[in-house]
Short mmCIF file of C-alpha atoms in Angstrom, two decimals:
data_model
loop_
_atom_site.label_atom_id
_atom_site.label_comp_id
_atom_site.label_asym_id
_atom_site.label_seq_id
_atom_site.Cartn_x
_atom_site.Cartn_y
_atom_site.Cartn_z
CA UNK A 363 -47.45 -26.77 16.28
CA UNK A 364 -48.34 -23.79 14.23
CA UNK A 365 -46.97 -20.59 12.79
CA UNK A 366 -47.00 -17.46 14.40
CA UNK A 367 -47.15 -14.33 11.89
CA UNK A 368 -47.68 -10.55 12.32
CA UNK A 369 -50.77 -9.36 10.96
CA UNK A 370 -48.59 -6.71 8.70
CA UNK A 371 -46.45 -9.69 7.36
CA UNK A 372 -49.56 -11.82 6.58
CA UNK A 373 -51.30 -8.77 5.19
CA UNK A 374 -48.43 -7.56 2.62
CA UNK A 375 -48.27 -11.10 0.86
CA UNK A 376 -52.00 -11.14 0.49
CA UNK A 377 -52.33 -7.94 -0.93
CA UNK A 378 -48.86 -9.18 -3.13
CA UNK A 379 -50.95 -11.98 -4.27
CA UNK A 380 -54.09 -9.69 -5.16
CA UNK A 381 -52.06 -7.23 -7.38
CA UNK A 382 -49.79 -9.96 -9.54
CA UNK A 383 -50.79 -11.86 -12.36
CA UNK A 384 -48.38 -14.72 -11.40
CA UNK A 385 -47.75 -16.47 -8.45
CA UNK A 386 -45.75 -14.32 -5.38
CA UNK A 387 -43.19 -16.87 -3.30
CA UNK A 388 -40.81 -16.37 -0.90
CA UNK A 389 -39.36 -17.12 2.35
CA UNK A 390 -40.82 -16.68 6.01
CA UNK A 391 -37.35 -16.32 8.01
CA UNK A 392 -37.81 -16.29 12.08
CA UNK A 393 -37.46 -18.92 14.76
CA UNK A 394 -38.51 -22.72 15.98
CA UNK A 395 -40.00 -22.03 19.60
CA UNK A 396 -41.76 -24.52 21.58
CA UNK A 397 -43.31 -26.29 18.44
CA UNK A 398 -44.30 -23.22 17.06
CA UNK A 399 -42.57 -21.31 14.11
CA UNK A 400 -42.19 -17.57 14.79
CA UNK A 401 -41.83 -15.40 11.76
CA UNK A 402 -39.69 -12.50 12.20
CA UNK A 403 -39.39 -11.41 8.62
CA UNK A 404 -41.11 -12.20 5.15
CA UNK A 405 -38.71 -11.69 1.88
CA UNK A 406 -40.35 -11.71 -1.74
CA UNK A 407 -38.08 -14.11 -4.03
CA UNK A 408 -38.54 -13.25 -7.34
CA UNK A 409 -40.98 -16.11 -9.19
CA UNK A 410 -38.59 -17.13 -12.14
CA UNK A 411 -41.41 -19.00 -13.98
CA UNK A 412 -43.52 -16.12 -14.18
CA UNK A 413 -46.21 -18.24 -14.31
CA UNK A 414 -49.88 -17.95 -12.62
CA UNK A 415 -49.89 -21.78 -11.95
CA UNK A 416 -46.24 -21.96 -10.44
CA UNK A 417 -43.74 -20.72 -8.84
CA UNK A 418 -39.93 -21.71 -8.80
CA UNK A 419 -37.94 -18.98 -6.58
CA UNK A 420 -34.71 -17.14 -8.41
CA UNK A 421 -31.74 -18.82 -7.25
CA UNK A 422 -29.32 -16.15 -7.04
CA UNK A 423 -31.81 -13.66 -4.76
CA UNK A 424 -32.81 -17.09 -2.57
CA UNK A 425 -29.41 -17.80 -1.35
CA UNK A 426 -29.09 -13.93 -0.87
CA UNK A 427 -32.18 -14.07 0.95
CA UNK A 428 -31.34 -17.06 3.45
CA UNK A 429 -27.49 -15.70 3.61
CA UNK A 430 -28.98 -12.01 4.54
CA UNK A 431 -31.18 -13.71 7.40
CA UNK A 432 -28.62 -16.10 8.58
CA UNK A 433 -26.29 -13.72 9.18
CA UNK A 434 -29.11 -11.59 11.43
CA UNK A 435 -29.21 -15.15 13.78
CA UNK A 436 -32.79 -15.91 11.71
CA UNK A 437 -33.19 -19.06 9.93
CA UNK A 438 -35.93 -20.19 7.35
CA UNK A 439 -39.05 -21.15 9.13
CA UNK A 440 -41.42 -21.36 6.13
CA UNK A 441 -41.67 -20.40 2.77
CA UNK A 442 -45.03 -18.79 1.14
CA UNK A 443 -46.66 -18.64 -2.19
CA UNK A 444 -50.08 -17.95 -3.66
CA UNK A 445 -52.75 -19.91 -5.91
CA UNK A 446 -54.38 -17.87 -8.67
CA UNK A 447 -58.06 -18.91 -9.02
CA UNK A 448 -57.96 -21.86 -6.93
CA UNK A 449 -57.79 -22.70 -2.99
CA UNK A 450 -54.32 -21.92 -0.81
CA UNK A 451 -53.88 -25.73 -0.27
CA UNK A 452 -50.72 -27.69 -1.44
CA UNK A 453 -50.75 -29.03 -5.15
CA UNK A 454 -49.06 -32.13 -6.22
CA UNK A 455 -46.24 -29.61 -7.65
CA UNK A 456 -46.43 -28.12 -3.68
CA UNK A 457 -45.69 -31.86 -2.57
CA UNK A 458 -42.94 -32.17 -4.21
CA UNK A 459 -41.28 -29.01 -2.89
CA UNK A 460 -42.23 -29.90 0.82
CA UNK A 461 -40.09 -32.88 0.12
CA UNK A 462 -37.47 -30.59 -0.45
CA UNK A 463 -38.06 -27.68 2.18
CA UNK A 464 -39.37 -29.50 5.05
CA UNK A 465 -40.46 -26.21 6.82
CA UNK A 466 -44.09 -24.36 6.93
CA UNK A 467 -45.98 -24.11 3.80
CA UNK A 468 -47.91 -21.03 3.94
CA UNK A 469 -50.19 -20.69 1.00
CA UNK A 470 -52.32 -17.75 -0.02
CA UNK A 471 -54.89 -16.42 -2.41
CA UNK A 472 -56.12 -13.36 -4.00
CA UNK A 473 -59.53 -13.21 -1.69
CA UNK A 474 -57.22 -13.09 1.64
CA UNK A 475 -57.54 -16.58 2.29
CA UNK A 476 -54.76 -18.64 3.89
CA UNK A 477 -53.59 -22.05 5.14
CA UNK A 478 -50.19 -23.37 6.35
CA UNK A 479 -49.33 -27.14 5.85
CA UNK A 480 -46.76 -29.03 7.14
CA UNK A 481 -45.31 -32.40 5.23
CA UNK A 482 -45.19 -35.52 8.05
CA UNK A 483 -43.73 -38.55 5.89
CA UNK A 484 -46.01 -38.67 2.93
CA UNK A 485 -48.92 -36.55 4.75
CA UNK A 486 -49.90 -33.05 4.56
CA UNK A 487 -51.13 -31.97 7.74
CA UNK A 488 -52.91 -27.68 7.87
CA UNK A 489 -51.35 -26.40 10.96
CA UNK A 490 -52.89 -23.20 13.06
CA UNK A 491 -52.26 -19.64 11.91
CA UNK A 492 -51.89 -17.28 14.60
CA UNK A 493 -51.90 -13.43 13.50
CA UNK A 494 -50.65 -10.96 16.20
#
């Protein structure tokens, strides 16, 4: 299992993350294959809590988001945020949401580093990155 991103996509949230004082987040729309999640498009969600230690995504613009892709035959495959100042591996506050969107957790910093977690019961398991 693992997620499958092009190097463009990957590359335009990291440099998101390096320019914003707050935490980018959004949603990595695409396609389950084989075990594998295949994103076909990444769409910036405004961060409502304009905050540099969380992120909650704007309602309104994330069910325009998800409605947008759905209607394109795409569904969401992850969603992706960045840490400020600390490592891109899920906080407690990144626990809870993985409860809620049981998808790929791609998580980012401001150096260009990068991890993707997946939630299996109460477990957080880092699952591979491939960049093409």
């Amino acid at each position: 299992m693992g997620l499958i991103i092009r190097q463009e996509d990957l590359k335009a949230i990291i440099k998101m993350a390096e320019k914003s004082a707050v935490e980018v987040c959004g949603f990595l729309f695409g396609r389950g294959e084989g075990g594998n999640f295949i994103v076909e498009e990444v769409r910036f969600v405004p961060n409502r809590l304009n905050s540099p230690t969380a992120f909650e995504m704007e309602p309104v613009e994330m069910l325009q988001a998800i409605d947008e892709a759905e209607e394109r035959g795409l569904e969401v495959v992850g969603i992706f945020h960045s840490h400020l100042k600390c490592p891109p591996v899920p906080s407690g506050r990144d626990l809870k949401g993985m409860r809620l969107w049981p998808v790929v957790w791609l998580i980012v910093d401001e150096k260009g580093n990068y991890g993707a977690f997946v939630l299996e019961g109460d477990r957080i398991r880092e699952v591979g990155v491939e960049v093409v």
